mmCIF file of C-alpha atoms in Angstrom:
data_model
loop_
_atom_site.group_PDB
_atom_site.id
_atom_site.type_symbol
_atom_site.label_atom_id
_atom_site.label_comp_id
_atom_site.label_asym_id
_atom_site.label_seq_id
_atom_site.Cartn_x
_atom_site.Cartn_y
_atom_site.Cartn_z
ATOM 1 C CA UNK C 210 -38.702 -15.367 -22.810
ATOM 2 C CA UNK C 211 -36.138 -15.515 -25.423
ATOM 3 C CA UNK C 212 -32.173 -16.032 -25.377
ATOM 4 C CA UNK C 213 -30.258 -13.461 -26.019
ATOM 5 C CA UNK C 214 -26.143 -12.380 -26.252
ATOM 6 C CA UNK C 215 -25.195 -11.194 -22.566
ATOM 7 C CA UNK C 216 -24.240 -7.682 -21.840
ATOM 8 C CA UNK C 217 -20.575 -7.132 -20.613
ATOM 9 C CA UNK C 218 -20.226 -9.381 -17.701
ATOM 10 C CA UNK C 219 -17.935 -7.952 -14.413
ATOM 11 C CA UNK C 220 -14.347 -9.228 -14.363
ATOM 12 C CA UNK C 221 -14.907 -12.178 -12.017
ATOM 13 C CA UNK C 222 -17.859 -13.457 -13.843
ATOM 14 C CA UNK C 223 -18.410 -16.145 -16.295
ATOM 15 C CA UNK C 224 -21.649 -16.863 -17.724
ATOM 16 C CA UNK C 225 -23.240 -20.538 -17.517
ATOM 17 C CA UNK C 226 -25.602 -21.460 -20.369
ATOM 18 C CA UNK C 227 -27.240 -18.613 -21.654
ATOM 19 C CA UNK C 228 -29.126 -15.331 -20.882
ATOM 20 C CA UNK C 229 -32.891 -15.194 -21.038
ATOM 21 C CA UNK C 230 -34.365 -11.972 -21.663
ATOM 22 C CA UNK C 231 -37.816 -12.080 -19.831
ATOM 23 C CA UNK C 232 -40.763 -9.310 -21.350
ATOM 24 C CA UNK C 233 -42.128 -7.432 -21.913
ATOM 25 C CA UNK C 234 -39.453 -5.212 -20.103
ATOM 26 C CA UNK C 235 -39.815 -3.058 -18.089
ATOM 27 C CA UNK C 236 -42.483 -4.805 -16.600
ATOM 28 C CA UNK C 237 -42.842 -4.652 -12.686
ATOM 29 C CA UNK C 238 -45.275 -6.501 -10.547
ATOM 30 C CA UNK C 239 -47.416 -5.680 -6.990
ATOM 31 C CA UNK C 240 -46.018 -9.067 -6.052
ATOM 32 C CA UNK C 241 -43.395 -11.060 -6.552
ATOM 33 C CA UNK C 242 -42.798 -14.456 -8.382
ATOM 34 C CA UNK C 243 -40.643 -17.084 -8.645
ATOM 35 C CA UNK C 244 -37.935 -17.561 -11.362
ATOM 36 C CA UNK C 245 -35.912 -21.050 -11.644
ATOM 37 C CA UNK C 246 -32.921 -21.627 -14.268
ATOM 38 C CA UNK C 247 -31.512 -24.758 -15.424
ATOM 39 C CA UNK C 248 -27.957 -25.096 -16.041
ATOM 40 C CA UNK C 249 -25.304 -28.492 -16.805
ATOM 41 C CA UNK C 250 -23.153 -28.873 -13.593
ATOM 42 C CA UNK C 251 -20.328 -30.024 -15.919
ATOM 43 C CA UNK C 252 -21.008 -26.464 -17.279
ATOM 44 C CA UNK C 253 -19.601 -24.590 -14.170
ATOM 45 C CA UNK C 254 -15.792 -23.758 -14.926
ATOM 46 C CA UNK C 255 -13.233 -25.680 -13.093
ATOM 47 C CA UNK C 256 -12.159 -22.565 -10.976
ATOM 48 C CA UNK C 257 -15.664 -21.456 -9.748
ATOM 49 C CA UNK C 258 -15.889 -20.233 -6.272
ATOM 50 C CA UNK C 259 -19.697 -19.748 -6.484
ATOM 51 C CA UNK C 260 -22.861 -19.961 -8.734
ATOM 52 C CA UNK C 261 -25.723 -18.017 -8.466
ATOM 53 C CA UNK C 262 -28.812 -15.928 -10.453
ATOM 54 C CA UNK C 263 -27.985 -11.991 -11.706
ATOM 55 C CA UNK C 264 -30.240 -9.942 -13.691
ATOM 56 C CA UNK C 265 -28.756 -6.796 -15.460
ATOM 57 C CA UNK C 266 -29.974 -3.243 -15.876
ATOM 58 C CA UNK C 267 -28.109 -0.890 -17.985
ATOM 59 C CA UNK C 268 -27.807 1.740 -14.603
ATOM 60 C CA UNK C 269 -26.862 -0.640 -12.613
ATOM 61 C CA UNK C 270 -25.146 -3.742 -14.281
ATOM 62 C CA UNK C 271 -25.628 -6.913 -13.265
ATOM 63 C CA UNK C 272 -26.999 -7.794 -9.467
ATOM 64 C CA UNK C 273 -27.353 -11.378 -7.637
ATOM 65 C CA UNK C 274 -30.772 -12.793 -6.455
ATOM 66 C CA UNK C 275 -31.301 -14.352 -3.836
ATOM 67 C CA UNK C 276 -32.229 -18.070 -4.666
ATOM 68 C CA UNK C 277 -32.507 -21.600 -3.457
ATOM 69 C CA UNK C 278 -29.956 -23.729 -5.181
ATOM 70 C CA UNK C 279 -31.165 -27.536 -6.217
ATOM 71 C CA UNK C 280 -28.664 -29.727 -7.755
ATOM 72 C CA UNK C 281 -29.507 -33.705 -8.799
ATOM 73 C CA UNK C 282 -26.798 -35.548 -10.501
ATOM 74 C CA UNK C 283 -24.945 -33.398 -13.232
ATOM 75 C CA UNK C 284 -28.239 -30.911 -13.497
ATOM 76 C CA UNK C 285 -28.325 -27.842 -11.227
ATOM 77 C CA UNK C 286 -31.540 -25.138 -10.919
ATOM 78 C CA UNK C 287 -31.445 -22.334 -9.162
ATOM 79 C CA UNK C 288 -34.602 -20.659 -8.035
ATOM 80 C CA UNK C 289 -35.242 -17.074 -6.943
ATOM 81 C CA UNK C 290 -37.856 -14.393 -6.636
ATOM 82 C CA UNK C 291 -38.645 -11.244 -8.921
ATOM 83 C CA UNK C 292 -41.029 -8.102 -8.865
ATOM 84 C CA UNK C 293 -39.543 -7.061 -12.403
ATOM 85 C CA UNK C 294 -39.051 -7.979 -16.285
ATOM 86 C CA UNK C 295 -34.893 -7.745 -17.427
ATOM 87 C CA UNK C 296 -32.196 -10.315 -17.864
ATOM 88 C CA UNK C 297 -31.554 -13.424 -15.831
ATOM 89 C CA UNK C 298 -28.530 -15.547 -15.852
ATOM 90 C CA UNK C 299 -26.987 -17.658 -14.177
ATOM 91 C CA UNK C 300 -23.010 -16.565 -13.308
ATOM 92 C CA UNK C 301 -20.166 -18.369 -11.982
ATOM 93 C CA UNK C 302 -17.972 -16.350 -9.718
ATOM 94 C CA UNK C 303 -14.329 -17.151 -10.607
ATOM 95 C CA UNK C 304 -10.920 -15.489 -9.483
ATOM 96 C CA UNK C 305 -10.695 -12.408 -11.303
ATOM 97 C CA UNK C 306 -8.187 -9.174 -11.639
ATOM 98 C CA UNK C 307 -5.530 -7.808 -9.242
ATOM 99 C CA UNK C 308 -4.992 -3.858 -9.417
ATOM 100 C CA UNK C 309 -1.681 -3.112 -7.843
ATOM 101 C CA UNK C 310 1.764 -0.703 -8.085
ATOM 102 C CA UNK C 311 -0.012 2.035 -8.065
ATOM 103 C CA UNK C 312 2.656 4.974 -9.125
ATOM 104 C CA UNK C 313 1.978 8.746 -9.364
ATOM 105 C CA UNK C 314 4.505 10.720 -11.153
ATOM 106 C CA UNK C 315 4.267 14.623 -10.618
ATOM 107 C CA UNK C 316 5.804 16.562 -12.930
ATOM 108 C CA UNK C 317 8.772 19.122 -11.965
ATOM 109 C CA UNK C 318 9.555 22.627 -14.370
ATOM 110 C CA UNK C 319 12.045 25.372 -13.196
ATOM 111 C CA UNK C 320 11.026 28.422 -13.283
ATOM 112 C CA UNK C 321 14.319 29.515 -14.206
ATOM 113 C CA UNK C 322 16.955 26.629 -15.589
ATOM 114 C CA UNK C 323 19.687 28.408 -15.726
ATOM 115 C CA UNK C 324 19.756 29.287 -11.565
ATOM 116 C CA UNK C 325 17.035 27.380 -10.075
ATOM 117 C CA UNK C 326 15.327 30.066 -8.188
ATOM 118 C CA UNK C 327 11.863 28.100 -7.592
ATOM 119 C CA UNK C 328 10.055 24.563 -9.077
ATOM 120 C CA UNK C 329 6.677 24.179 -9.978
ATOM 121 C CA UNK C 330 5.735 20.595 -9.145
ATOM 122 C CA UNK C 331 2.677 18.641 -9.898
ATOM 123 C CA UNK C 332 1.189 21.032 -12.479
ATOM 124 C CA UNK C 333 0.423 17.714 -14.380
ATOM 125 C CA UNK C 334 0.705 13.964 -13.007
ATOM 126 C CA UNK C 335 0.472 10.917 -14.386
ATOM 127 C CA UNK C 336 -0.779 8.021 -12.256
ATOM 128 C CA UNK C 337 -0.272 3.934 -13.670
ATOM 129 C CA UNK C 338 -1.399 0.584 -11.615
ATOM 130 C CA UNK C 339 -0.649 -2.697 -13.624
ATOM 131 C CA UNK C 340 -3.844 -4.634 -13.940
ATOM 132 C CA UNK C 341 -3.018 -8.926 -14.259
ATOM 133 C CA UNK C 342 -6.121 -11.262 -15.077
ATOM 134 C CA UNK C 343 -5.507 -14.273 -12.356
ATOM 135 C CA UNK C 344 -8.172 -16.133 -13.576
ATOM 136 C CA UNK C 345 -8.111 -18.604 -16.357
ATOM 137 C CA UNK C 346 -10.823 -17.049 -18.909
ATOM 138 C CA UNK C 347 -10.751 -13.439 -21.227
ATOM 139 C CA UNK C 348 -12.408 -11.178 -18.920
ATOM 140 C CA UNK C 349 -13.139 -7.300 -19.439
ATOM 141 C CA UNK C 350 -12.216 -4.693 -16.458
ATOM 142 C CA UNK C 351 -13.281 -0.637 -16.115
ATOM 143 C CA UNK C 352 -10.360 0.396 -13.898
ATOM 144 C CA UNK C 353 -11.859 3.721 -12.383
ATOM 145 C CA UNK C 354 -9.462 6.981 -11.212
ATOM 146 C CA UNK C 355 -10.774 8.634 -8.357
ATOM 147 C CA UNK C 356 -9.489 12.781 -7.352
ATOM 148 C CA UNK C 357 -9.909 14.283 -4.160
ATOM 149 C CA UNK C 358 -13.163 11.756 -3.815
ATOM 150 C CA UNK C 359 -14.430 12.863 -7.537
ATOM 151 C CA UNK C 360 -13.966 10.322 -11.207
ATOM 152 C CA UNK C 361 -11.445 11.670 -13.036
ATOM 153 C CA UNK C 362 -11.252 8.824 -15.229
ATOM 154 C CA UNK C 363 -12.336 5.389 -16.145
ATOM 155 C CA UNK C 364 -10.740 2.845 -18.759
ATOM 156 C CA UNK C 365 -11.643 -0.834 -19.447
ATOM 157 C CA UNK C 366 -9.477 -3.437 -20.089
ATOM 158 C CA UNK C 367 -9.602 -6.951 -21.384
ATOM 159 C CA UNK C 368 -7.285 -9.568 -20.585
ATOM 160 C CA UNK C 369 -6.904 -13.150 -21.127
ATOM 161 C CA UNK C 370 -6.363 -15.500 -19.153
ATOM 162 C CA UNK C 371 -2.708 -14.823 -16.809
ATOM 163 C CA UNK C 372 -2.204 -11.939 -19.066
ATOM 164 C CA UNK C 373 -1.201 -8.418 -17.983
ATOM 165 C CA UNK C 374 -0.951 -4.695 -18.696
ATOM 166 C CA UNK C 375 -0.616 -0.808 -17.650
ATOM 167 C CA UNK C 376 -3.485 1.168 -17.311
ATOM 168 C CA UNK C 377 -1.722 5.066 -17.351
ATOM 169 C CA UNK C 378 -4.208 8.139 -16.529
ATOM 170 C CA UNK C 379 -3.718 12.107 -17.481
ATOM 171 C CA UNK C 380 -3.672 14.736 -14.882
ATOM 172 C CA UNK C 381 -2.941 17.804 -16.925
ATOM 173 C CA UNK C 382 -3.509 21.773 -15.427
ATOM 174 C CA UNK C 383 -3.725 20.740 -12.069
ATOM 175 C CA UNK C 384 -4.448 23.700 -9.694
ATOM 176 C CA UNK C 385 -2.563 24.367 -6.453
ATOM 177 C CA UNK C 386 -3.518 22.454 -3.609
ATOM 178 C CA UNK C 387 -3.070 18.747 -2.589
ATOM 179 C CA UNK C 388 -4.428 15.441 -4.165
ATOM 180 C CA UNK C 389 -5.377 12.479 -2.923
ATOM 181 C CA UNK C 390 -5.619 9.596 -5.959
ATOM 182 C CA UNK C 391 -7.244 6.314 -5.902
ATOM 183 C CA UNK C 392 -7.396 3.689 -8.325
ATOM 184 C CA UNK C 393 -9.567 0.256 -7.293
ATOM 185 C CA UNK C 394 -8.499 0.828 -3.916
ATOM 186 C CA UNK C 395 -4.963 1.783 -4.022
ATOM 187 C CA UNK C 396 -4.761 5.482 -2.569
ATOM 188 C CA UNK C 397 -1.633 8.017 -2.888
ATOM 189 C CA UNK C 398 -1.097 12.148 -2.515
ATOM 190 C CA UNK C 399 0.817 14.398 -4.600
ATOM 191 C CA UNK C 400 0.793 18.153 -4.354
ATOM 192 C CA UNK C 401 0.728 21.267 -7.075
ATOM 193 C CA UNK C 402 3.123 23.712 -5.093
ATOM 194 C CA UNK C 403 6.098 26.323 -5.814
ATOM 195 C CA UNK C 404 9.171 25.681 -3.826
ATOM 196 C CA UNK C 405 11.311 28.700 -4.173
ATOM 197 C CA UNK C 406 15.537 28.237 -3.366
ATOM 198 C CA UNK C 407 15.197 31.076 -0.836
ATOM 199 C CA UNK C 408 19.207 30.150 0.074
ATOM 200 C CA UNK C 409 20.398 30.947 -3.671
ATOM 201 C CA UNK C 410 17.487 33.914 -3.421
ATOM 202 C CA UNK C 411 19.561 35.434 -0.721
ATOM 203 C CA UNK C 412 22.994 34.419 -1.545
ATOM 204 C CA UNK C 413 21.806 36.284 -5.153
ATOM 205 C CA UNK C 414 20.468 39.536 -3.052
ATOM 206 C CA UNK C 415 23.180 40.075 -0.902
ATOM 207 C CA UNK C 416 25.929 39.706 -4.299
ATOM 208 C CA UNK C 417 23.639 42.259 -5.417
ATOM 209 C CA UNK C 418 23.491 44.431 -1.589
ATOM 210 C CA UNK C 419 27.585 43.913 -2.164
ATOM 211 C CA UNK C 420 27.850 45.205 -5.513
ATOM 212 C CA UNK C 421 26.163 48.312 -4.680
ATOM 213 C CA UNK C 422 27.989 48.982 -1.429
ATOM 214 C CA UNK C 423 31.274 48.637 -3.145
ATOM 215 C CA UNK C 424 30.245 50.850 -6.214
ATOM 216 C CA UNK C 425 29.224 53.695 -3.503
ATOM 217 C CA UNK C 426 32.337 52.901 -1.739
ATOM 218 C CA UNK C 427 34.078 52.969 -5.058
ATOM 219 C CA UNK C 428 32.195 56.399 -5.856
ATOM 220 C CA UNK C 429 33.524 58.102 -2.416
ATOM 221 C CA UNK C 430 36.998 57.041 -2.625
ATOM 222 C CA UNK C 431 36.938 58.831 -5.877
ATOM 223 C CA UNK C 432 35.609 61.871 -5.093
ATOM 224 C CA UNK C 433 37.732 62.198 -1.735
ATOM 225 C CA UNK C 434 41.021 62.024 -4.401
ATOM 226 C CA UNK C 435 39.519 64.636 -6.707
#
């Protein structure tokens, strides 16, 4: 067992003490055993909703055990059971980021600027949320953009403590069809389609009809005077 600097710990998460590498890892057993951590109540941030024992794998990032918490005085222990060899610590839940105002921006090109016969909208799209951290420690977020069910995107953030920012995704050479975008939860549509201005299509084809008739009516008055 040996101490070592944590991995990146999720956005709600704050670490307590120290992480423990335990090895030789991977090591996995036929049965399990227990595990028990120390850590200084006066430790535990003053915003904690919960405490409990993680260990981390670089697939999967950090998951909770299931443990039996013991506390006497200012000391706290929590004990749990393993069938594996990683990274334990202990974590402190605390309030963490809020994703919201979500906005998707499609983009909109004439075909023709000078007499908009059609629009090509959505080709590209750009989609923003603003991402605050509500809790009161520097704490790293991957915001994730989600297409049509399929990652598109993924960008982390850190924050400190009540700060805030834009996260702004990309969607360039979008196909026709329709979209359905989600980022952390917050869901909207937009659509790659051609709307064509079939009023100033026909008001344009009829001038067109009319010039002709009146040139062949032009044409026969002429030749009835010759």
């Amino acid at each position: 067992m040996r101490e070592v600097e944590s991995p990146v710990l999720p956005s709600y998460a704050v670490l307590v003490g120290s992480a423990y590498d335990f090895g030789p890892s991977p090591v996995s057993f036929n049965k399990t055993i227990s595990l028990t951590l120390g850590y200084n109540v006066a430790d535990l941030p003053d915003d904690a909703l919960a405490v409990g024992m993680n260990y981390f794998h670089v697939l999967g990032g950090w998951t909770p055990v299931s443990t039996v918490d013991r506390q006497v005085a200012e000391i706290g222990s929590l004990t749990g059971e393993l069938d594996h060899f990683t990274i334990f610590a202990i974590l402190a839940e605390v309030p963490g980021f809020e994703v919201e105002h979500l906005s998707i921006d499609a983009s909109r090109t004439p075909i023709w600027p000078f007499l908009t016969f059609a629009v090509r909208t959505g080709e590209d799209a750009t989609v923003s949320v603003d991402v605050a951290n509500t809790g009161n420690h520097e704490a790293i977020r991957t915001v994730r953009l989600e297409v049509n069910g399929a990652t598109e995107g993924t960008q982390a953030v850190t924050l400190d403590a009540g700060q805030s920012a834009e996260v702004v995704f990309e969607l360039e050479g979008n196909a026709p069809g329709q979209y359905v975008v989600v980022v952390e939860g917050l869901s909207g549509e937009f659509s790659n389609f051609l709307w064509i201005n079939w009023w100033l299509v026909l008001l344009v084809a009829g001038g067109v009809i009319l010039v002709i008739l009146l040139g062949f009516w032009g044409y026969r008055k002429t030749r009835e005077i010759v």
